[in-house]
CSV table of C-alpha atoms in Angstrom, one decimal:
chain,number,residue,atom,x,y,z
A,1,UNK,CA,141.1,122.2,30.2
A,2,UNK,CA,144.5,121.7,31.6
A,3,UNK,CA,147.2,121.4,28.9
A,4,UNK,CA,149.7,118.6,29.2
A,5,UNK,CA,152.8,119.6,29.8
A,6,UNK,CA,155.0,120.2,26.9
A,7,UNK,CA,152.0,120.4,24.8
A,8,UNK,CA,149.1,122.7,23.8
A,9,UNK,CA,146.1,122.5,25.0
A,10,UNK,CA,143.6,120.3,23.1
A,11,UNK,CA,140.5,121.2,21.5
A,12,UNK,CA,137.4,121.1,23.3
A,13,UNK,CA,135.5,117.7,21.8
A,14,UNK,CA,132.6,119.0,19.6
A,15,UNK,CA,129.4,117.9,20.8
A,16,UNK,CA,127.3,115.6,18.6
A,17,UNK,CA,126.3,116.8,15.2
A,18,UNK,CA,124.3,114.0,12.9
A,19,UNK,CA,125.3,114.6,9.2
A,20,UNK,CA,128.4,116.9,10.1
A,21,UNK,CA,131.3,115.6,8.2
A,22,UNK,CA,134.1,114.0,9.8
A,23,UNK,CA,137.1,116.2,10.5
A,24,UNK,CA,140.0,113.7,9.6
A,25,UNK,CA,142.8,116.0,9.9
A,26,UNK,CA,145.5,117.1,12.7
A,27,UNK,CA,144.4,120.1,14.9
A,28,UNK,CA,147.5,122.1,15.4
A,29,UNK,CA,147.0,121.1,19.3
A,30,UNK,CA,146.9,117.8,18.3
A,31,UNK,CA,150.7,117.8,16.3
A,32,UNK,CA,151.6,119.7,19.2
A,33,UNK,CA,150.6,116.9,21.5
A,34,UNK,CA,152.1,114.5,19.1
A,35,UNK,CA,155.5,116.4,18.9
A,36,UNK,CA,155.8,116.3,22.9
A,37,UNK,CA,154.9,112.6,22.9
A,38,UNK,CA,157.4,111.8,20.2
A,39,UNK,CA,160.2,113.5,21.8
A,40,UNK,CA,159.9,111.9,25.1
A,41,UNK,CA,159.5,108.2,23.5
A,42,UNK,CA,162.7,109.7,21.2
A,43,UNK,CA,164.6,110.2,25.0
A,44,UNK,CA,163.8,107.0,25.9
A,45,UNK,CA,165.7,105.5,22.9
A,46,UNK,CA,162.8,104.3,20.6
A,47,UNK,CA,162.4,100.8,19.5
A,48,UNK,CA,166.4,99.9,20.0
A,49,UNK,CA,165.6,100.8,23.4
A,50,UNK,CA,162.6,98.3,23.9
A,51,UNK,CA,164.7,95.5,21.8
A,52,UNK,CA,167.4,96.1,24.6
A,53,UNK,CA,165.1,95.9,27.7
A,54,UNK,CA,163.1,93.4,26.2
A,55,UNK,CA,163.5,90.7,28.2
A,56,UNK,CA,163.9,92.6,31.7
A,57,UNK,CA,161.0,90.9,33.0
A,58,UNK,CA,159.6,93.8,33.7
A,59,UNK,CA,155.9,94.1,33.3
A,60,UNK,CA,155.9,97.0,31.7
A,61,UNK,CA,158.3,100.4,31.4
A,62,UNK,CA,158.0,102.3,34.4
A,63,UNK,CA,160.3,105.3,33.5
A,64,UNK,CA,158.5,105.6,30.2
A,65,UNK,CA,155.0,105.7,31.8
A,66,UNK,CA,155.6,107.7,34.6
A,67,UNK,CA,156.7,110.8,32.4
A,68,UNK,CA,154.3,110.1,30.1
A,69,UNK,CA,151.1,109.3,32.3
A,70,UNK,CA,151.2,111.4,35.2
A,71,UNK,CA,154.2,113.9,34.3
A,72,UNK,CA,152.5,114.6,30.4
A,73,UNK,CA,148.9,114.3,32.1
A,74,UNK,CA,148.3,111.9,28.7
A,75,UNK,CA,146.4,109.6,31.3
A,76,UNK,CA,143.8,111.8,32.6
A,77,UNK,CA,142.9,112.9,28.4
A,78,UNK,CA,139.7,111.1,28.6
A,79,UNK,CA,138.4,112.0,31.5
A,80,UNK,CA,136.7,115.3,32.0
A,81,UNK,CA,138.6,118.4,34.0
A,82,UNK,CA,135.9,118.3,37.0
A,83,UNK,CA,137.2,114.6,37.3
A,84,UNK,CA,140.2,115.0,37.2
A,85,UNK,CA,141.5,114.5,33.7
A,86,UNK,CA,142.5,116.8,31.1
A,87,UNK,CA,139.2,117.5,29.5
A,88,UNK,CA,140.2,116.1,26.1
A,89,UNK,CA,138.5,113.9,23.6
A,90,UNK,CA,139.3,110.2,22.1
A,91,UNK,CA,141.2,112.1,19.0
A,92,UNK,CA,143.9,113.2,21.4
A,93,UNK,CA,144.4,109.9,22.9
A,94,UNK,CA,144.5,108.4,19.3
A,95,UNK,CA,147.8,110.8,18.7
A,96,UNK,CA,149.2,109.2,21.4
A,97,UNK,CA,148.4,105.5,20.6
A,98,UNK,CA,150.2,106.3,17.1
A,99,UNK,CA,152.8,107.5,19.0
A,100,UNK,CA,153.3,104.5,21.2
A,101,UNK,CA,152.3,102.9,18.2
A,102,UNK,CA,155.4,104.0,16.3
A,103,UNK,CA,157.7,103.4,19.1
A,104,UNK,CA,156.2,100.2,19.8
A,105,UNK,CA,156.1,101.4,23.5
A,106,UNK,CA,155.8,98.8,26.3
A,107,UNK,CA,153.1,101.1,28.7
A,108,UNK,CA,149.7,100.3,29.4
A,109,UNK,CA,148.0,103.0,27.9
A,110,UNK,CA,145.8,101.0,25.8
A,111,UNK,CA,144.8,99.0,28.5
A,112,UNK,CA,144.7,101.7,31.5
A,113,UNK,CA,144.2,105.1,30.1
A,114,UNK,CA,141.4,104.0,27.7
A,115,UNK,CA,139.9,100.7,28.3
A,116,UNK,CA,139.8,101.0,32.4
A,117,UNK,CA,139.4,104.7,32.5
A,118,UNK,CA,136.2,104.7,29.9
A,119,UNK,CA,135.0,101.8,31.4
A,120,UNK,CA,135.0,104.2,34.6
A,121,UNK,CA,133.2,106.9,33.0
A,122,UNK,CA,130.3,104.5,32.1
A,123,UNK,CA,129.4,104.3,35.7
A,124,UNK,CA,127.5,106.9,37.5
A,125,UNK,CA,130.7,109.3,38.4
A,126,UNK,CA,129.1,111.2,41.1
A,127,UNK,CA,130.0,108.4,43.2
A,128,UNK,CA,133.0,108.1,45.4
A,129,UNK,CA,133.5,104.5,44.7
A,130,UNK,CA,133.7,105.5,41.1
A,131,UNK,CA,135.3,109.3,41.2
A,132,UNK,CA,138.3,108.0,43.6
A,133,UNK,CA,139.5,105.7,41.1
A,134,UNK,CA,138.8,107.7,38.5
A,135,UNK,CA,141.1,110.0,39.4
A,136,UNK,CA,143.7,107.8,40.3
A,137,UNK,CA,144.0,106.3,36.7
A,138,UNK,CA,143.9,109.8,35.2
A,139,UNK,CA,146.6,111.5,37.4
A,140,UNK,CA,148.8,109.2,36.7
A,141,UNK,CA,148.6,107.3,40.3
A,142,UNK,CA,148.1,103.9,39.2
A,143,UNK,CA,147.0,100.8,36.6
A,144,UNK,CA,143.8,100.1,36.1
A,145,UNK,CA,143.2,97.4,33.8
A,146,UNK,CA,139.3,95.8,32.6
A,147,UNK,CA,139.3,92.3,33.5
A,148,UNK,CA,138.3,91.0,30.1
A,149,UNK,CA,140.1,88.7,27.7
A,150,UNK,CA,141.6,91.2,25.3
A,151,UNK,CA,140.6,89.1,22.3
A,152,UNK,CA,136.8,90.5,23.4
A,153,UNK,CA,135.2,92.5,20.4
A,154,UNK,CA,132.7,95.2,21.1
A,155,UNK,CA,129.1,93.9,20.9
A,156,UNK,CA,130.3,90.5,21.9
A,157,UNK,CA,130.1,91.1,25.9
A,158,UNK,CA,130.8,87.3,27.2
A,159,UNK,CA,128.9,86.3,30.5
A,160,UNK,CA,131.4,87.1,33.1
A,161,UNK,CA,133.7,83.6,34.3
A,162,UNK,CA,133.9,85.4,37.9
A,163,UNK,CA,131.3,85.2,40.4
A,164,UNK,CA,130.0,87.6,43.3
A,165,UNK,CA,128.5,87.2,46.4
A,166,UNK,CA,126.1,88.6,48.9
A,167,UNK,CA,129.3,90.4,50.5
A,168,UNK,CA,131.0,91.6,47.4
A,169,UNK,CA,133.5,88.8,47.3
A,170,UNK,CA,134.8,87.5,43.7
A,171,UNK,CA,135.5,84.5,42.8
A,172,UNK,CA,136.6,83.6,39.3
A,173,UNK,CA,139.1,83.3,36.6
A,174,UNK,CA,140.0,85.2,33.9
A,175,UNK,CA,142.5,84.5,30.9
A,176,UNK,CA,144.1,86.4,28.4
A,177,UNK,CA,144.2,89.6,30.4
A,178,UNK,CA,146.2,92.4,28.7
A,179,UNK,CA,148.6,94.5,31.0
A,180,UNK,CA,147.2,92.9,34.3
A,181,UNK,CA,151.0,91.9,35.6
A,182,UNK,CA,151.3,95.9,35.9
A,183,UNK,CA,147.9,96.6,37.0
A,184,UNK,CA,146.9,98.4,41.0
A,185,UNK,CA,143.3,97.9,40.0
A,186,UNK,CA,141.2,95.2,38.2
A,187,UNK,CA,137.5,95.9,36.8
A,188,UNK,CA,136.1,92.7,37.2
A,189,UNK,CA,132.5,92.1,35.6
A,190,UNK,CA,131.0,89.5,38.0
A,191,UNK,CA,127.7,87.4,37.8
A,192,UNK,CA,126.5,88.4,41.5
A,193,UNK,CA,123.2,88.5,43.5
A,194,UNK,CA,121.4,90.8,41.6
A,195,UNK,CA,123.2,89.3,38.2
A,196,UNK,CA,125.5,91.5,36.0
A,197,UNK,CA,128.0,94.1,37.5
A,198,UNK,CA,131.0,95.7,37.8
A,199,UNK,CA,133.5,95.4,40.8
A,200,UNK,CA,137.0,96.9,41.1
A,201,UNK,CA,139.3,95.0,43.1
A,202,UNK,CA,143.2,95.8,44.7
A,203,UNK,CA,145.9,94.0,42.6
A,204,UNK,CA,147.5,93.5,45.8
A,205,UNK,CA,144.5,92.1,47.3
A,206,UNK,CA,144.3,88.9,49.6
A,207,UNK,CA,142.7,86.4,47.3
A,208,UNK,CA,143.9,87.9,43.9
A,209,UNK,CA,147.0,86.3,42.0
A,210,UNK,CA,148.0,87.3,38.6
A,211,UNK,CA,150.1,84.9,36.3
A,212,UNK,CA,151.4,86.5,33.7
A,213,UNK,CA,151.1,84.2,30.3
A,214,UNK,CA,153.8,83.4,28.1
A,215,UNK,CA,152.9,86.0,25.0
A,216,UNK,CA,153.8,86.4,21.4
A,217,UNK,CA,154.3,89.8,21.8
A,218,UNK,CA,156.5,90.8,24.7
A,219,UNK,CA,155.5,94.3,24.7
A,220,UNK,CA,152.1,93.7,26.0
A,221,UNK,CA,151.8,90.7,28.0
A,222,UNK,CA,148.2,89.2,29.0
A,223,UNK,CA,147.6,87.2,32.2
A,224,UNK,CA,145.8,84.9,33.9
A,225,UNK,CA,143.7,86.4,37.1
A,226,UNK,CA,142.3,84.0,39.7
A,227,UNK,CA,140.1,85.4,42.4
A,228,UNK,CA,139.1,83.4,45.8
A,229,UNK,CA,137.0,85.1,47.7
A,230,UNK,CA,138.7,88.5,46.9
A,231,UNK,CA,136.7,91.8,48.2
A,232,UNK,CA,135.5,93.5,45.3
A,233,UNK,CA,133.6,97.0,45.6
A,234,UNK,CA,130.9,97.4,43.6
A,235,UNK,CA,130.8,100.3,40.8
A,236,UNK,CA,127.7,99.6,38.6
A,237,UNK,CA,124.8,97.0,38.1
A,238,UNK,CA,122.9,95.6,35.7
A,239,UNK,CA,122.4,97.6,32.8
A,240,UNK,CA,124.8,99.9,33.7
A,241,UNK,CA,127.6,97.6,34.1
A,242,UNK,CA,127.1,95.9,30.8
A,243,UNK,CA,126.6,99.5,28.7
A,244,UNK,CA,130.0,100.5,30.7
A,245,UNK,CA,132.0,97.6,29.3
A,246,UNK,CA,130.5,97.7,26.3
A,247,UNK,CA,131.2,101.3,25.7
A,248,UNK,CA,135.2,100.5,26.7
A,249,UNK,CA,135.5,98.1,24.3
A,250,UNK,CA,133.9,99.8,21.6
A,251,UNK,CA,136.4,102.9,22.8
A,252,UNK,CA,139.6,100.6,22.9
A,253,UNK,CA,138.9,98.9,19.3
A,254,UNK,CA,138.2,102.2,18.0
A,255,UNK,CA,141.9,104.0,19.6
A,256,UNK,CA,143.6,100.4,18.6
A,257,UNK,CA,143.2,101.5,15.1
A,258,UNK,CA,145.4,104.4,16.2
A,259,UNK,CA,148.2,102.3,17.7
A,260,UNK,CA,148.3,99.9,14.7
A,261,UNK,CA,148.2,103.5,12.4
A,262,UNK,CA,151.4,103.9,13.9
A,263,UNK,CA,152.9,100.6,14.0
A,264,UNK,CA,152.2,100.7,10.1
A,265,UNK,CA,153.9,104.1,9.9
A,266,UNK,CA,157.2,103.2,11.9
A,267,UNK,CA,157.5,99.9,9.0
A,268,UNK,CA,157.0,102.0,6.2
A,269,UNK,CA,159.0,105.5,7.3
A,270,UNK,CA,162.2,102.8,8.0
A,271,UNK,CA,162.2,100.3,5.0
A,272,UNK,CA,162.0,103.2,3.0
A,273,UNK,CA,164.9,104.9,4.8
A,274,UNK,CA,167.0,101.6,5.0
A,275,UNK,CA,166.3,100.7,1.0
A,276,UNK,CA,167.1,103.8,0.1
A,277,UNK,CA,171.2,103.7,2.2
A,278,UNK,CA,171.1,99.5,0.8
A,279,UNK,CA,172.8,99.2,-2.3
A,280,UNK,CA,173.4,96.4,-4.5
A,281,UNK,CA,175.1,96.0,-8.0
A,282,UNK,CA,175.8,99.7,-7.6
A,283,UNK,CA,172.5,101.2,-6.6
A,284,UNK,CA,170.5,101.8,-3.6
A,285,UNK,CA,167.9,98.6,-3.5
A,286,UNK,CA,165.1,101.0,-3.2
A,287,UNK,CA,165.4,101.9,-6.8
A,288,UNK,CA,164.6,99.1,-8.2
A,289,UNK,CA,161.0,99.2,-9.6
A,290,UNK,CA,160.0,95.9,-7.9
A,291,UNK,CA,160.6,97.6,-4.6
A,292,UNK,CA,159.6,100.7,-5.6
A,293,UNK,CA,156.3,99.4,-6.4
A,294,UNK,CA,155.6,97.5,-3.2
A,295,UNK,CA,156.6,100.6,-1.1
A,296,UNK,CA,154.0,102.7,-3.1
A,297,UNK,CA,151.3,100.1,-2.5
A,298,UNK,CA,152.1,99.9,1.2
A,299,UNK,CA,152.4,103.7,0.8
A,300,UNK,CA,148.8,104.0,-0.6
A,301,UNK,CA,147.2,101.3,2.3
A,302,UNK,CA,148.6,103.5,5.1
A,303,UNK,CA,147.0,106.4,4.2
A,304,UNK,CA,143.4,104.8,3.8
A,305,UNK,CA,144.3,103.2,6.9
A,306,UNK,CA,145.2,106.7,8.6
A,307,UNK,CA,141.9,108.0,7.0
A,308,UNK,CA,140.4,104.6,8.4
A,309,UNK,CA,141.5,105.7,12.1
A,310,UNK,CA,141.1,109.4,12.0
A,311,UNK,CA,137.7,108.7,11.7
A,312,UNK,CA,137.0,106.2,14.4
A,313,UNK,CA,138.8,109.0,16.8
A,314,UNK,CA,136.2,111.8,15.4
A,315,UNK,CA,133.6,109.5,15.6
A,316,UNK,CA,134.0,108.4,19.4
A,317,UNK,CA,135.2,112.1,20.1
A,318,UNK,CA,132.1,113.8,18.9
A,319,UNK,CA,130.1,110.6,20.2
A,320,UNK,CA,128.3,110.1,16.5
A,321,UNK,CA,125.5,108.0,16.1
A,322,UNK,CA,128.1,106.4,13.2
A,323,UNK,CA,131.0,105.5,16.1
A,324,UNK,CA,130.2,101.7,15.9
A,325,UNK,CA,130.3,101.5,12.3
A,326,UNK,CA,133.5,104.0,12.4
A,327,UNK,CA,135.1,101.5,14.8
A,328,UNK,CA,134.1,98.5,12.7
A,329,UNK,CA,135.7,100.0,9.6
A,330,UNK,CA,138.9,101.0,11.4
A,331,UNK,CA,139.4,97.7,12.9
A,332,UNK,CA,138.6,95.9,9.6
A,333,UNK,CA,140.7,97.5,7.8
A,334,UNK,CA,143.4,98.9,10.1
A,335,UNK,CA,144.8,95.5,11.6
A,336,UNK,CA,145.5,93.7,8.2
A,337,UNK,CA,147.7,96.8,7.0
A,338,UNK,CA,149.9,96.9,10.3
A,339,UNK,CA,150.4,93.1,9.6
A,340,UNK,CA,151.3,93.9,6.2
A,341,UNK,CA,153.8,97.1,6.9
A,342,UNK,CA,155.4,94.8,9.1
A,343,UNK,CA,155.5,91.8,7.0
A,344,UNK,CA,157.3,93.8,4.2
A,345,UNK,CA,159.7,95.7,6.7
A,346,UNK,CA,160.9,92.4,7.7
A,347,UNK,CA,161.5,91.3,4.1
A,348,UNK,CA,162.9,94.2,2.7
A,349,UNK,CA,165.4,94.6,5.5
A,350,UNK,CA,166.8,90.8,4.3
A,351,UNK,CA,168.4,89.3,6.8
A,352,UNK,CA,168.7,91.4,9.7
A,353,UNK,CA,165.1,92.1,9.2
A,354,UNK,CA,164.2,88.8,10.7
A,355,UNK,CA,167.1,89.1,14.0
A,356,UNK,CA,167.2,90.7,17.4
A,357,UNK,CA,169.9,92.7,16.0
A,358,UNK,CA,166.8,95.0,14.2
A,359,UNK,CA,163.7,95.7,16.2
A,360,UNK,CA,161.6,94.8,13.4
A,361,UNK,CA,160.0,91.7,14.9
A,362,UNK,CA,158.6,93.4,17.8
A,363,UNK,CA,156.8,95.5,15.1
A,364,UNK,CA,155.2,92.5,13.5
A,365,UNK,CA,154.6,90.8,16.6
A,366,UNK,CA,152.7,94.0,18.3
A,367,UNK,CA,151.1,93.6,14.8
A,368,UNK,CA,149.7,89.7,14.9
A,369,UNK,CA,148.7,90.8,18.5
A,370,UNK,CA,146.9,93.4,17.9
A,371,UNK,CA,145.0,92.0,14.6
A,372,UNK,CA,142.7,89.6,17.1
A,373,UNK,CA,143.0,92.3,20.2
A,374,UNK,CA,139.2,93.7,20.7
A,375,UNK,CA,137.6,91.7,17.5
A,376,UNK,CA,139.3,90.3,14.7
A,377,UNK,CA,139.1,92.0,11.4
A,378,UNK,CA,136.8,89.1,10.3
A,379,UNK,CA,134.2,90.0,13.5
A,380,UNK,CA,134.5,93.7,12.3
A,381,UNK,CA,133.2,92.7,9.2
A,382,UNK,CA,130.5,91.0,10.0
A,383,UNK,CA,129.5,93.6,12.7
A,384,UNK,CA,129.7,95.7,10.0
A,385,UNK,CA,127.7,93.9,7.5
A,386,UNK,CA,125.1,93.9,10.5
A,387,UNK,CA,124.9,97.6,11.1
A,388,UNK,CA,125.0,98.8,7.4
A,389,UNK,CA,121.9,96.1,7.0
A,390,UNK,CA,124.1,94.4,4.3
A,391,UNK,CA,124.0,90.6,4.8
A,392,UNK,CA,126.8,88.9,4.7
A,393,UNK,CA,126.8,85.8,1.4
């Protein structure tokens, strides 16, 4: 497997062993990964830097993904070597979602290099409509995003809005589509002639337009696509489509619990830093018990949460018959504990918590956006409740 650069080459993903315990801790390829990730989101100024470019009107930051996709090869870490990609597993991309996570980073590699590049891999990749792509997406080359509204939970595939014709052309609408402002490529599940399937489509298409929607969190805009008549080629049918789409969303929810890991992370690691330089009557703020307790308790939910995550990213790395219920767990309890990091970062930092002065907000809104992206923690608990055979009251 080809090592990205700066970074050691990842471990081989396990193959699948019922009853084997979950490995929930860092391979020392994986904090090498990490450490290369961290340093280049650390050149690209962090969080201040995202406050500051915030309202660019970019759709997304190309210097940051650049570097990162194609020059890091983070892209292609799904997708395996003879493909293109870098041979790696979902626990290496979920490093680098806690990454982005932590830096609040404004690059689709949620959207791109998991959910469109695993939605990819569902389809029969020994064909060229597939492979080219593919490969695309995982060098680097391009945005791919799955035409889906993000608010989509695995298990819960809607009947597609866009339909297909005889001659592969789409017409449709689609709302609430993350990323799709910066995307080359849509995957578009259609209704078509021979009913369910998958169609990828040029951004820059005739017949395609793209409006991006006004968001809460600026980091990750969705969109509304409209197809008329647009030429769509067609990448999988049938059964094939729906257990591809299905299989990316069950992927993305399972990797978001990464990303929100690290959102969690950033809110703790800096209130504690900024109570601790805060003083009042004398003393730095964080001593007081009060606050003392409250960081603790945030302390203690970020480390179930990080167990929480760790296992969703084994789960779908080893391909365990216990990923679903993995990815329910992470995403039910995951997404409450990002709000909550980010709720008390705000408060603790008083006042300049809650300005564009700090970039704080952009950690809570990432936070509220994510808590309904791919399921909301209440539909995680009741797919939960379902899988486990435990029925809800």
């Amino acid at each position: 497997m080809t090592a990205p650069s700066g970074a050691a080459a990842p471990t081989e993903p396990a193959p699948a062993q019922p009853g084997t315990d979950p490995d929930l801790l860092y391979s020392e390829p994986e904090e090498d990964l990490r450490a290369a990730v961290r340093s280049l989101l650390a050149d690209r100024g962090g969080p201040a830097a995202v406050l500051a470019d915030l309202e660019s009107g970019r759709a997304y930051d190309t210097g940051l993904w650049r570097p990162l996709a194609a020059g890091m090869g983070t892209a292609g870490l799904l997708v395996p070597e003879k493909l293109g990609g870098q041979g790696a597993s979902a626990r290496e991309a979920a490093v680098v979602l806690e990454e982005l996570g932590r830096a609040v980073a404004p690059v689709p590699y949620l959207t791109s290099a998991v959910l469109a590049v695993t939605a990819l891999l569902g389809c029969e990749t020994d064909r060229p409509e597939v492979t080219a792509p593919l490969a695309a997406l995982a060098a680097g080359r391009g945005v791919g995003v799955l035409a889906v509204p993000l608010p989509t939970a695995p298990g819960t595939l809607p009947e597609p809005s866009v339909r297909a014709d005889a001659d592969g052309l789409l017409t449709g609408e689609v709302t609430g589509v993350a990323d799709a402002a910066a995307a080359d490529m849509l995957l578009v599940p259609a209704d078509g002639p021979y009913g369910y399937a998958l169609y990828a489509v040029d951004a820059s298409a005739g017949g395609v337009r793209v409006a991006p929607g006004v968001p809460l969190d600026l980091t990750r805009v969705p969109a509304r696509i409209t197809l008329d008549r647009a030429a769509g080629r067609l990448l999988a049918g049938q059964d094939t489509a729906r257990a591809a789409v299905t299989g990316a969303l069950l992927t993305g929810a399972g990797l978001l619990a990464s990303e929100q890991l690290g959102i969690a992370e950033w809110c703790l690691t800096e209130t504690v830093r900024y109570t601790a330089q805060r003083t009042q009557f004398g003393r730095p703020v964080g001593s007081f018990q009060a606050l003392k307790h409250r960081m603790a308790a945030l302390w203690l939910d970020v480390a179930s949460a990080r167990a929480a995550a760790r296992n969703a990213a084994d789960a779908l790395a080893t391909g365990g018959p216990d990923a679903p219920v993995a990815v329910a767990v992470a995403q039910a309890y995951c997404a409450p504990v990002a709000v909550r990091a980010a709720e008390e970062c705000i408060q603790l930092h008083g006042g300049i918590g809650m300005t564009w002065e700090h970039p704080a907000h952009l950690f809570l809104k990432r936070a509220k956006a994510d808590e309904i992206a791919l399921g909301t923690p209440g539909r995680h608990r009741a797919a939960l409740a379902e899988l486990v055979d435990i029925p809800a009251p």
